[in-house]
Amino acid sequence: MTDDAPIKRRRVGRAAAVGLTRERVVDAAIALIDEEGLAGFSVRALARRLNVFPAALYWHAGGSKTDLFAEISGALIAGLMAHDDLARDWRDTIRTLFKRFRSRIHEHPNAAPLLGPNIRSNGAPNAPWVEIVLTALAQAGFKNEALVNAFNAVVGALEGFVTIELAADEASADSEWVTTFDADLDALDAAAFPLTKQYLPRMYNQSFVMRWKSGNSAPLDNGYDFLIETLIYGLEMQVQRSSSH
């Protein structure tokens, strides 16, 4: 009787999972992260929400929590671009991609860390927008190894800015942490840090490092636009330099 118990549990778990799909698991996981944050997320909590055994989730979304996170990160950015979104000017294609990506992740700020370097890529679901980016860069004049390098620059800038923008846990304005943060900045020696002191009023909560608010409540809109145009300009210069050699 004891030996049959694990088999019975597996059967019950699979029976409870009837009707469960990978999409449903991922959607529920994103909703849970939206509500509880990554700190409050667990496979057991997700299983309770879906009324199944935890093993049923792995059956549909990989064999580990890392696999599940990879599915979530892939779902967040899959479908960003379709072939019809390819503009005549490659620059506009890049701009559209960046705007849509940031808008999508700002809808799910708690999940932003899943797009960082600790979670492996989820290739196939991203293939449509990857193809669009490669097409745009080919239109710009990149090819061979330079095309791959340009693609990495685009994706690095795309994911890097937004994940850092949303990485900060919001602190309370009257918390001891913020009080100490402000006091330490005020105490900086203007002779040793002249530019930091000069620009601190502009940088405070509107720049990386010099902030305690998350980009969810203090978005870095101007900085993101600056990044997009700087990246496009840099790509243009790389193509011109390659063509001159």
mmCIF file with all atom_site columns, N, CA and C in Angstrom, residues 149-219:
data_model
loop_
_atom_site.group_PDB
_atom_site.id
_atom_site.type_symbol
_atom_site.label_atom_id
_atom_site.label_alt_id
_atom_site.label_comp_id
_atom_site.label_asym_id
_atom_site.label_entity_id
_atom_site.label_seq_id
_atom_site.pdbx_PDB_ins_code
_atom_site.Cartn_x
_atom_site.Cartn_y
_atom_site.Cartn_z
_atom_site.occupancy
_atom_site.B_iso_or_equiv
_atom_site.pdbx_formal_charge
_atom_site.auth_seq_id
_atom_site.auth_comp_id
_atom_site.auth_asym_id
_atom_site.auth_atom_id
_atom_site.pdbx_PDB_model_num
ATOM 1   N N  . ASN A 1 149 ? 27.245 41.446 -33.824 1.00 0.00 ? 149 ASN A N  1
ATOM 2   C CA . ASN A 1 149 ? 27.696 42.408 -32.810 1.00 0.00 ? 149 ASN A CA 1
ATOM 3   C C  . ASN A 1 149 ? 26.677 43.533 -32.637 1.00 0.00 ? 149 ASN A C  1
ATOM 4   N N  . ALA A 1 150 ? 26.118 44.001 -33.760 1.00 0.00 ? 150 ALA A N  1
ATOM 5   C CA . ALA A 1 150 ? 25.114 45.061 -33.690 1.00 0.00 ? 150 ALA A CA 1
ATOM 6   C C  . ALA A 1 150 ? 23.860 44.557 -32.981 1.00 0.00 ? 150 ALA A C  1
ATOM 7   N N  . PHE A 1 151 ? 23.471 43.334 -33.258 1.00 0.00 ? 151 PHE A N  1
ATOM 8   C CA . PHE A 1 151 ? 22.308 42.744 -32.596 1.00 0.00 ? 151 PHE A CA 1
ATOM 9   C C  . PHE A 1 151 ? 22.525 42.688 -31.093 1.00 0.00 ? 151 PHE A C  1
ATOM 10  N N  . ASN A 1 152 ? 23.705 42.252 -30.661 1.00 0.00 ? 152 ASN A N  1
ATOM 11  C CA . ASN A 1 152 ? 24.001 42.179 -29.229 1.00 0.00 ? 152 ASN A CA 1
ATOM 12  C C  . ASN A 1 152 ? 23.977 43.561 -28.589 1.00 0.00 ? 152 ASN A C  1
ATOM 13  N N  . ALA A 1 153 ? 24.451 44.570 -29.315 1.00 0.00 ? 153 ALA A N  1
ATOM 14  C CA . ALA A 1 153 ? 24.418 45.936 -28.785 1.00 0.00 ? 153 ALA A CA 1
ATOM 15  C C  . ALA A 1 153 ? 22.978 46.400 -28.585 1.00 0.00 ? 153 ALA A C  1
ATOM 16  N N  . VAL A 1 154 ? 22.119 46.095 -29.552 1.00 0.00 ? 154 VAL A N  1
ATOM 17  C CA . VAL A 1 154 ? 20.717 46.493 -29.461 1.00 0.00 ? 154 VAL A CA 1
ATOM 18  C C  . VAL A 1 154 ? 20.035 45.802 -28.283 1.00 0.00 ? 154 VAL A C  1
ATOM 19  N N  . VAL A 1 155 ? 20.193 44.495 -28.184 1.00 0.00 ? 155 VAL A N  1
ATOM 20  C CA . VAL A 1 155 ? 19.512 43.749 -27.124 1.00 0.00 ? 155 VAL A CA 1
ATOM 21  C C  . VAL A 1 155 ? 20.078 44.109 -25.754 1.00 0.00 ? 155 VAL A C  1
ATOM 22  N N  . GLY A 1 156 ? 21.402 44.312 -25.676 1.00 0.00 ? 156 GLY A N  1
ATOM 23  C CA . GLY A 1 156 ? 22.012 44.709 -24.413 1.00 0.00 ? 156 GLY A CA 1
ATOM 24  C C  . GLY A 1 156 ? 21.469 46.037 -23.922 1.00 0.00 ? 156 GLY A C  1
ATOM 25  N N  . ALA A 1 157 ? 21.351 46.996 -24.832 1.00 0.00 ? 157 ALA A N  1
ATOM 26  C CA . ALA A 1 157 ? 20.798 48.301 -24.462 1.00 0.00 ? 157 ALA A CA 1
ATOM 27  C C  . ALA A 1 157 ? 19.311 48.179 -24.142 1.00 0.00 ? 157 ALA A C  1
ATOM 28  N N  . LEU A 1 158 ? 18.610 47.379 -24.916 1.00 0.00 ? 158 LEU A N  1
ATOM 29  C CA . LEU A 1 158 ? 17.172 47.200 -24.745 1.00 0.00 ? 158 LEU A CA 1
ATOM 30  C C  . LEU A 1 158 ? 16.832 46.655 -23.366 1.00 0.00 ? 158 LEU A C  1
ATOM 31  N N  . GLU A 1 159 ? 17.463 45.543 -23.004 1.00 0.00 ? 159 GLU A N  1
ATOM 32  C CA . GLU A 1 159 ? 17.139 44.900 -21.735 1.00 0.00 ? 159 GLU A CA 1
ATOM 33  C C  . GLU A 1 159 ? 17.846 45.557 -20.554 1.00 0.00 ? 159 GLU A C  1
ATOM 34  N N  . GLY A 1 160 ? 19.059 46.048 -20.794 1.00 0.00 ? 160 GLY A N  1
ATOM 35  C CA . GLY A 1 160 ? 19.844 46.598 -19.690 1.00 0.00 ? 160 GLY A CA 1
ATOM 36  C C  . GLY A 1 160 ? 19.206 47.803 -19.034 1.00 0.00 ? 160 GLY A C  1
ATOM 37  N N  . PHE A 1 161 ? 18.803 48.787 -19.819 1.00 0.00 ? 161 PHE A N  1
ATOM 38  C CA . PHE A 1 161 ? 18.270 50.025 -19.250 1.00 0.00 ? 161 PHE A CA 1
ATOM 39  C C  . PHE A 1 161 ? 17.014 49.759 -18.443 1.00 0.00 ? 161 PHE A C  1
ATOM 40  N N  . VAL A 1 162 ? 16.073 49.045 -19.031 1.00 0.00 ? 162 VAL A N  1
ATOM 41  C CA . VAL A 1 162 ? 14.769 48.874 -18.384 1.00 0.00 ? 162 VAL A CA 1
ATOM 42  C C  . VAL A 1 162 ? 14.869 48.007 -17.132 1.00 0.00 ? 162 VAL A C  1
ATOM 43  N N  . THR A 1 163 ? 15.684 46.961 -17.185 1.00 0.00 ? 163 THR A N  1
ATOM 44  C CA . THR A 1 163 ? 15.807 46.114 -16.002 1.00 0.00 ? 163 THR A CA 1
ATOM 45  C C  . THR A 1 163 ? 16.483 46.859 -14.856 1.00 0.00 ? 163 THR A C  1
ATOM 46  N N  . ILE A 1 164 ? 17.435 47.728 -15.173 1.00 0.00 ? 164 ILE A N  1
ATOM 47  C CA . ILE A 1 164 ? 18.051 48.541 -14.121 1.00 0.00 ? 164 ILE A CA 1
ATOM 48  C C  . ILE A 1 164 ? 17.068 49.601 -13.636 1.00 0.00 ? 164 ILE A C  1
ATOM 49  N N  . GLU A 1 165 ? 16.342 50.194 -14.574 1.00 0.00 ? 165 GLU A N  1
ATOM 50  C CA . GLU A 1 165 ? 15.358 51.224 -14.208 1.00 0.00 ? 165 GLU A CA 1
ATOM 51  C C  . GLU A 1 165 ? 14.343 50.697 -13.207 1.00 0.00 ? 165 GLU A C  1
ATOM 52  N N  . LEU A 1 166 ? 13.936 49.443 -13.373 1.00 0.00 ? 166 LEU A N  1
ATOM 53  C CA . LEU A 1 166 ? 12.899 48.869 -12.526 1.00 0.00 ? 166 LEU A CA 1
ATOM 54  C C  . LEU A 1 166 ? 13.459 47.983 -11.422 1.00 0.00 ? 166 LEU A C  1
ATOM 55  N N  . ALA A 1 167 ? 14.778 47.962 -11.283 1.00 0.00 ? 167 ALA A N  1
ATOM 56  C CA . ALA A 1 167 ? 15.395 47.032 -10.335 1.00 0.00 ? 167 ALA A CA 1
ATOM 57  C C  . ALA A 1 167 ? 15.263 47.477 -8.886  1.00 0.00 ? 167 ALA A C  1
ATOM 58  N N  . ALA A 1 168 ? 15.176 48.762 -8.661  1.00 0.00 ? 168 ALA A N  1
ATOM 59  C CA . ALA A 1 168 ? 15.182 49.263 -7.286  1.00 0.00 ? 168 ALA A CA 1
ATOM 60  C C  . ALA A 1 168 ? 13.889 48.941 -6.566  1.00 0.00 ? 168 ALA A C  1
ATOM 61  N N  . ASP A 1 169 ? 14.000 48.405 -5.358  1.00 0.00 ? 169 ASP A N  1
ATOM 62  C CA . ASP A 1 169 ? 12.827 48.227 -4.514  1.00 0.00 ? 169 ASP A CA 1
ATOM 63  C C  . ASP A 1 169 ? 12.446 49.590 -3.938  1.00 0.00 ? 169 ASP A C  1
ATOM 64  N N  . GLU A 1 170 ? 11.193 49.924 -4.087  1.00 0.00 ? 170 GLU A N  1
ATOM 65  C CA . GLU A 1 170 ? 10.731 51.232 -3.609  1.00 0.00 ? 170 GLU A CA 1
ATOM 66  C C  . GLU A 1 170 ? 10.905 51.333 -2.090  1.00 0.00 ? 170 GLU A C  1
ATOM 67  N N  . ALA A 1 171 ? 11.553 52.389 -1.673  1.00 0.00 ? 171 ALA A N  1
ATOM 68  C CA . ALA A 1 171 ? 11.716 52.631 -0.248  1.00 0.00 ? 171 ALA A CA 1
ATOM 69  C C  . ALA A 1 171 ? 10.685 53.664 0.202   1.00 0.00 ? 171 ALA A C  1
ATOM 70  N N  . SER A 1 172 ? 10.423 53.681 1.479   1.00 0.00 ? 172 SER A N  1
ATOM 71  C CA . SER A 1 172 ? 9.503  54.674 2.030   1.00 0.00 ? 172 SER A CA 1
ATOM 72  C C  . SER A 1 172 ? 10.259 55.982 2.238   1.00 0.00 ? 172 SER A C  1
ATOM 73  N N  . ALA A 1 173 ? 9.617  57.087 1.878   1.00 0.00 ? 173 ALA A N  1
ATOM 74  C CA . ALA A 1 173 ? 10.284 58.382 1.954   1.00 0.00 ? 173 ALA A CA 1
ATOM 75  C C  . ALA A 1 173 ? 10.738 58.725 3.367   1.00 0.00 ? 173 ALA A C  1
ATOM 76  N N  . ASP A 1 174 ? 10.038 58.231 4.368   1.00 0.00 ? 174 ASP A N  1
ATOM 77  C CA . ASP A 1 174 ? 10.393 58.543 5.751   1.00 0.00 ? 174 ASP A CA 1
ATOM 78  C C  . ASP A 1 174 ? 11.164 57.409 6.427   1.00 0.00 ? 174 ASP A C  1
ATOM 79  N N  . SER A 1 175 ? 11.673 56.473 5.616   1.00 0.00 ? 175 SER A N  1
ATOM 80  C CA . SER A 1 175 ? 12.399 55.338 6.191   1.00 0.00 ? 175 SER A CA 1
ATOM 81  C C  . SER A 1 175 ? 13.798 55.744 6.621   1.00 0.00 ? 175 SER A C  1
ATOM 82  N N  . GLU A 1 176 ? 14.376 54.959 7.490   1.00 0.00 ? 176 GLU A N  1
ATOM 83  C CA . GLU A 1 176 ? 15.738 55.217 7.950   1.00 0.00 ? 176 GLU A CA 1
ATOM 84  C C  . GLU A 1 176 ? 16.718 55.112 6.790   1.00 0.00 ? 176 GLU A C  1
ATOM 85  N N  . TRP A 1 177 ? 16.443 54.177 5.862   1.00 0.00 ? 177 TRP A N  1
ATOM 86  C CA . TRP A 1 177 ? 17.344 53.996 4.717   1.00 0.00 ? 177 TRP A CA 1
ATOM 87  C C  . TRP A 1 177 ? 17.419 55.263 3.881   1.00 0.00 ? 177 TRP A C  1
ATOM 88  N N  . VAL A 1 178 ? 16.264 55.863 3.574   1.00 0.00 ? 178 VAL A N  1
ATOM 89  C CA . VAL A 1 178 ? 16.242 57.081 2.763   1.00 0.00 ? 178 VAL A CA 1
ATOM 90  C C  . VAL A 1 178 ? 16.875 58.238 3.519   1.00 0.00 ? 178 VAL A C  1
ATOM 91  N N  . THR A 1 179 ? 16.619 58.328 4.806   1.00 0.00 ? 179 THR A N  1
ATOM 92  C CA . THR A 1 179 ? 17.219 59.387 5.621   1.00 0.00 ? 179 THR A CA 1
ATOM 93  C C  . THR A 1 179 ? 18.741 59.297 5.582   1.00 0.00 ? 179 THR A C  1
ATOM 94  N N  . THR A 1 180 ? 19.257 58.097 5.703   1.00 0.00 ? 180 THR A N  1
ATOM 95  C CA . THR A 1 180 ? 20.703 57.894 5.649   1.00 0.00 ? 180 THR A CA 1
ATOM 96  C C  . THR A 1 180 ? 21.234 58.176 4.257   1.00 0.00 ? 180 THR A C  1
ATOM 97  N N  . PHE A 1 181 ? 20.500 57.734 3.241   1.00 0.00 ? 181 PHE A N  1
ATOM 98  C CA . PHE A 1 181 ? 20.875 57.962 1.848   1.00 0.00 ? 181 PHE A CA 1
ATOM 99  C C  . PHE A 1 181 ? 21.023 59.460 1.581   1.00 0.00 ? 181 PHE A C  1
ATOM 100 N N  . ASP A 1 182 ? 20.035 60.233 2.000   1.00 0.00 ? 182 ASP A N  1
ATOM 101 C CA . ASP A 1 182 ? 20.065 61.677 1.776   1.00 0.00 ? 182 ASP A CA 1
ATOM 102 C C  . ASP A 1 182 ? 21.193 62.340 2.565   1.00 0.00 ? 182 ASP A C  1
ATOM 103 N N  . ALA A 1 183 ? 21.384 61.910 3.795   1.00 0.00 ? 183 ALA A N  1
ATOM 104 C CA . ALA A 1 183 ? 22.421 62.506 4.636   1.00 0.00 ? 183 ALA A CA 1
ATOM 105 C C  . ALA A 1 183 ? 23.806 62.258 4.064   1.00 0.00 ? 183 ALA A C  1
ATOM 106 N N  . ASP A 1 184 ? 24.039 61.065 3.560   1.00 0.00 ? 184 ASP A N  1
ATOM 107 C CA . ASP A 1 184 ? 25.341 60.739 2.973   1.00 0.00 ? 184 ASP A CA 1
ATOM 108 C C  . ASP A 1 184 ? 25.619 61.571 1.727   1.00 0.00 ? 184 ASP A C  1
ATOM 109 N N  . LEU A 1 185 ? 24.580 61.797 0.914   1.00 0.00 ? 185 LEU A N  1
ATOM 110 C CA . LEU A 1 185 ? 24.758 62.624 -0.278  1.00 0.00 ? 185 LEU A CA 1
ATOM 111 C C  . LEU A 1 185 ? 25.018 64.077 0.104   1.00 0.00 ? 185 LEU A C  1
ATOM 112 N N  . ASP A 1 186 ? 24.290 64.568 1.085   1.00 0.00 ? 186 ASP A N  1
ATOM 113 C CA . ASP A 1 186 ? 24.476 65.949 1.535   1.00 0.00 ? 186 ASP A CA 1
ATOM 114 C C  . ASP A 1 186 ? 25.879 66.172 2.103   1.00 0.00 ? 186 ASP A C  1
ATOM 115 N N  . ALA A 1 187 ? 26.441 65.120 2.675   1.00 0.00 ? 187 ALA A N  1
ATOM 116 C CA . ALA A 1 187 ? 27.746 65.236 3.323   1.00 0.00 ? 187 ALA A CA 1
ATOM 117 C C  . ALA A 1 187 ? 28.919 65.141 2.350   1.00 0.00 ? 187 ALA A C  1
ATOM 118 N N  . LEU A 1 188 ? 28.647 64.856 1.090   1.00 0.00 ? 188 LEU A N  1
ATOM 119 C CA . LEU A 1 188 ? 29.733 64.756 0.113   1.00 0.00 ? 188 LEU A CA 1
ATOM 120 C C  . LEU A 1 188 ? 30.489 66.075 0.014   1.00 0.00 ? 188 LEU A C  1
ATOM 121 N N  . ASP A 1 189 ? 31.803 65.985 -0.055  1.00 0.00 ? 189 ASP A N  1
ATOM 122 C CA . ASP A 1 189 ? 32.668 67.154 -0.147  1.00 0.00 ? 189 ASP A CA 1
ATOM 123 C C  . ASP A 1 189 ? 32.607 67.721 -1.563  1.00 0.00 ? 189 ASP A C  1
ATOM 124 N N  . ALA A 1 190 ? 32.158 68.953 -1.696  1.00 0.00 ? 190 ALA A N  1
ATOM 125 C CA . ALA A 1 190 ? 32.029 69.576 -3.013  1.00 0.00 ? 190 ALA A CA 1
ATOM 126 C C  . ALA A 1 190 ? 33.366 69.720 -3.711  1.00 0.00 ? 190 ALA A C  1
ATOM 127 N N  . ALA A 1 191 ? 34.439 69.831 -2.947  1.00 0.00 ? 191 ALA A N  1
ATOM 128 C CA . ALA A 1 191 ? 35.765 69.950 -3.556  1.00 0.00 ? 191 ALA A CA 1
ATOM 129 C C  . ALA A 1 191 ? 36.206 68.632 -4.186  1.00 0.00 ? 191 ALA A C  1
ATOM 130 N N  . ALA A 1 192 ? 35.826 67.540 -3.550  1.00 0.00 ? 192 ALA A N  1
ATOM 131 C CA . ALA A 1 192 ? 36.208 66.220 -4.066  1.00 0.00 ? 192 ALA A CA 1
ATOM 132 C C  . ALA A 1 192 ? 35.241 65.721 -5.138  1.00 0.00 ? 192 ALA A C  1
ATOM 133 N N  . PHE A 1 193 ? 33.968 66.149 -5.045  1.00 0.00 ? 193 PHE A N  1
ATOM 134 C CA . PHE A 1 193 ? 32.942 65.676 -5.991  1.00 0.00 ? 193 PHE A CA 1
ATOM 135 C C  . PHE A 1 193 ? 32.174 66.869 -6.566  1.00 0.00 ? 193 PHE A C  1
ATOM 136 N N  . PRO A 1 194 ? 32.864 67.758 -7.275  1.00 0.00 ? 194 PRO A N  1
ATOM 137 C CA . PRO A 1 194 ? 32.204 68.985 -7.729  1.00 0.00 ? 194 PRO A CA 1
ATOM 138 C C  . PRO A 1 194 ? 31.037 68.756 -8.678  1.00 0.00 ? 194 PRO A C  1
ATOM 139 N N  . LEU A 1 195 ? 31.209 67.864 -9.651  1.00 0.00 ? 195 LEU A N  1
ATOM 140 C CA . LEU A 1 195 ? 30.131 67.627 -10.615 1.00 0.00 ? 195 LEU A CA 1
ATOM 141 C C  . LEU A 1 195 ? 28.971 66.860 -9.990  1.00 0.00 ? 195 LEU A C  1
ATOM 142 N N  . THR A 1 196 ? 29.292 65.927 -9.122  1.00 0.00 ? 196 THR A N  1
ATOM 143 C CA . THR A 1 196 ? 28.231 65.182 -8.436  1.00 0.00 ? 196 THR A CA 1
ATOM 144 C C  . THR A 1 196 ? 27.365 66.126 -7.615  1.00 0.00 ? 196 THR A C  1
ATOM 145 N N  . LYS A 1 197 ? 27.991 67.030 -6.878  1.00 0.00 ? 197 LYS A N  1
ATOM 146 C CA . LYS A 1 197 ? 27.236 67.992 -6.075  1.00 0.00 ? 197 LYS A CA 1
ATOM 147 C C  . LYS A 1 197 ? 26.452 68.962 -6.965  1.00 0.00 ? 197 LYS A C  1
ATOM 148 N N  . GLN A 1 198 ? 27.070 69.365 -8.072  1.00 0.00 ? 198 GLN A N  1
ATOM 149 C CA . GLN A 1 198 ? 26.414 70.316 -8.956  1.00 0.00 ? 198 GLN A CA 1
ATOM 150 C C  . GLN A 1 198 ? 25.161 69.731 -9.605  1.00 0.00 ? 198 GLN A C  1
ATOM 151 N N  . TYR A 1 199 ? 25.269 68.474 -10.039 1.00 0.00 ? 199 TYR A N  1
ATOM 152 C CA . TYR A 1 199 ? 24.172 67.860 -10.789 1.00 0.00 ? 199 TYR A CA 1
ATOM 153 C C  . TYR A 1 199 ? 23.238 67.011 -9.921  1.00 0.00 ? 199 TYR A C  1
ATOM 154 N N  . LEU A 1 200 ? 23.533 66.902 -8.639  1.00 0.00 ? 200 LEU A N  1
ATOM 155 C CA . LEU A 1 200 ? 22.712 66.067 -7.782  1.00 0.00 ? 200 LEU A CA 1
ATOM 156 C C  . LEU A 1 200 ? 21.230 66.444 -7.795  1.00 0.00 ? 200 LEU A C  1
ATOM 157 N N  . PRO A 1 201 ? 20.884 67.740 -7.775  1.00 0.00 ? 201 PRO A N  1
ATOM 158 C CA . PRO A 1 201 ? 19.451 68.077 -7.821  1.00 0.00 ? 201 PRO A CA 1
ATOM 159 C C  . PRO A 1 201 ? 18.754 67.545 -9.071  1.00 0.00 ? 201 PRO A C  1
ATOM 160 N N  . ARG A 1 202 ? 19.478 67.499 -10.194 1.00 0.00 ? 202 ARG A N  1
ATOM 161 C CA . ARG A 1 202 ? 18.899 66.967 -11.426 1.00 0.00 ? 202 ARG A CA 1
ATOM 162 C C  . ARG A 1 202 ? 18.909 65.435 -11.447 1.00 0.00 ? 202 ARG A C  1
ATOM 163 N N  . MET A 1 203 ? 19.907 64.845 -10.766 1.00 0.00 ? 203 MET A N  1
ATOM 164 C CA . MET A 1 203 ? 20.074 63.391 -10.804 1.00 0.00 ? 203 MET A CA 1
ATOM 165 C C  . MET A 1 203 ? 19.222 62.669 -9.766  1.00 0.00 ? 203 MET A C  1
ATOM 166 N N  . TYR A 1 204 ? 18.883 63.362 -8.697  1.00 0.00 ? 204 TYR A N  1
ATOM 167 C CA . TYR A 1 204 ? 18.206 62.722 -7.574  1.00 0.00 ? 204 TYR A CA 1
ATOM 168 C C  . TYR A 1 204 ? 16.891 62.081 -8.013  1.00 0.00 ? 204 TYR A C  1
ATOM 169 N N  . ASN A 1 205 ? 16.831 60.764 -7.915  1.00 0.00 ? 205 ASN A N  1
ATOM 170 C CA . ASN A 1 205 ? 15.687 59.956 -8.335  1.00 0.00 ? 205 ASN A CA 1
ATOM 171 C C  . ASN A 1 205 ? 15.360 60.080 -9.821  1.00 0.00 ? 205 ASN A C  1
ATOM 172 N N  . GLN A 1 206 ? 16.276 60.643 -10.585 1.00 0.00 ? 206 GLN A N  1
ATOM 173 C CA . GLN A 1 206 ? 16.113 60.714 -12.028 1.00 0.00 ? 206 GLN A CA 1
ATOM 174 C C  . GLN A 1 206 ? 17.349 60.196 -12.752 1.00 0.00 ? 206 GLN A C  1
ATOM 175 N N  . SER A 1 207 ? 18.151 59.417 -12.061 1.00 0.00 ? 207 SER A N  1
ATOM 176 C CA . SER A 1 207 ? 19.340 58.827 -12.665 1.00 0.00 ? 207 SER A CA 1
ATOM 177 C C  . SER A 1 207 ? 19.662 57.535 -11.936 1.00 0.00 ? 207 SER A C  1
ATOM 178 N N  . PHE A 1 208 ? 20.385 56.673 -12.621 1.00 0.00 ? 208 PHE A N  1
ATOM 179 C CA . PHE A 1 208 ? 20.838 55.449 -11.969 1.00 0.00 ? 208 PHE A CA 1
ATOM 180 C C  . PHE A 1 208 ? 21.784 55.804 -10.827 1.00 0.00 ? 208 PHE A C  1
ATOM 181 N N  . VAL A 1 209 ? 21.796 54.983 -9.805  1.00 0.00 ? 209 VAL A N  1
ATOM 182 C CA . VAL A 1 209 ? 22.670 55.098 -8.640  1.00 0.00 ? 209 VAL A CA 1
ATOM 183 C C  . VAL A 1 209 ? 22.178 56.166 -7.666  1.00 0.00 ? 209 VAL A C  1
ATOM 184 N N  . MET A 1 210 ? 21.900 57.369 -8.160  1.00 0.00 ? 210 MET A N  1
ATOM 185 C CA . MET A 1 210 ? 21.493 58.462 -7.277  1.00 0.00 ? 210 MET A CA 1
ATOM 186 C C  . MET A 1 210 ? 19.981 58.488 -7.088  1.00 0.00 ? 210 MET A C  1
ATOM 187 N N  . ARG A 1 211 ? 19.429 57.377 -6.634  1.00 0.00 ? 211 ARG A N  1
ATOM 188 C CA . ARG A 1 211 ? 17.983 57.306 -6.492  1.00 0.00 ? 211 ARG A CA 1
ATOM 189 C C  . ARG A 1 211 ? 17.592 56.253 -5.466  1.00 0.00 ? 211 ARG A C  1
ATOM 190 N N  . TRP A 1 212 ? 16.425 56.433 -4.903  1.00 0.00 ? 212 TRP A N  1
ATOM 191 C CA . TRP A 1 212 ? 15.858 55.396 -4.048  1.00 0.00 ? 212 TRP A CA 1
ATOM 192 C C  . TRP A 1 212 ? 14.470 54.971 -4.533  1.00 0.00 ? 212 TRP A C  1
ATOM 193 N N  . LYS A 1 213 ? 13.937 55.704 -5.506  1.00 0.00 ? 213 LYS A N  1
ATOM 194 C CA . LYS A 1 213 ? 12.661 55.326 -6.098  1.00 0.00 ? 213 LYS A CA 1
ATOM 195 C C  . LYS A 1 213 ? 12.892 54.393 -7.285  1.00 0.00 ? 213 LYS A C  1
ATOM 196 N N  . SER A 1 214 ? 11.955 53.490 -7.483  1.00 0.00 ? 214 SER A N  1
ATOM 197 C CA . SER A 1 214 ? 11.987 52.622 -8.649  1.00 0.00 ? 214 SER A CA 1
ATOM 198 C C  . SER A 1 214 ? 11.486 53.385 -9.867  1.00 0.00 ? 214 SER A C  1
ATOM 199 N N  . GLY A 1 215 ? 11.909 52.933 -11.042 1.00 0.00 ? 215 GLY A N  1
ATOM 200 C CA . GLY A 1 215 ? 11.407 53.530 -12.272 1.00 0.00 ? 215 GLY A CA 1
ATOM 201 C C  . GLY A 1 215 ? 9.926  53.323 -12.460 1.00 0.00 ? 215 GLY A C  1
ATOM 202 N N  . ASN A 1 216 ? 9.328  52.485 -11.637 1.00 0.00 ? 216 ASN A N  1
ATOM 203 C CA . ASN A 1 216 ? 7.884  52.285 -11.706 1.00 0.00 ? 216 ASN A CA 1
ATOM 204 C C  . ASN A 1 216 ? 7.137  53.532 -11.251 1.00 0.00 ? 216 ASN A C  1
ATOM 205 N N  . SER A 1 217 ? 7.710  54.253 -10.278 1.00 0.00 ? 217 SER A N  1
ATOM 206 C CA . SER A 1 217 ? 7.083  55.486 -9.791  1.00 0.00 ? 217 SER A CA 1
ATOM 207 C C  . SER A 1 217 ? 7.839  56.732 -10.236 1.00 0.00 ? 217 SER A C  1
ATOM 208 N N  . ALA A 1 218 ? 9.106  56.571 -10.614 1.00 0.00 ? 218 ALA A N  1
ATOM 209 C CA . ALA A 1 218 ? 9.899  57.694 -11.112 1.00 0.00 ? 218 ALA A CA 1
ATOM 210 C C  . ALA A 1 218 ? 10.579 57.251 -12.408 1.00 0.00 ? 218 ALA A C  1
ATOM 211 N N  . PRO A 1 219 ? 9.803  57.133 -13.496 1.00 0.00 ? 219 PRO A N  1
ATOM 212 C CA . PRO A 1 219 ? 10.348 56.633 -14.763 1.00 0.00 ? 219 PRO A CA 1
ATOM 213 C C  . PRO A 1 219 ? 11.400 57.559 -15.350 1.00 0.00 ? 219 PRO A C  1
#
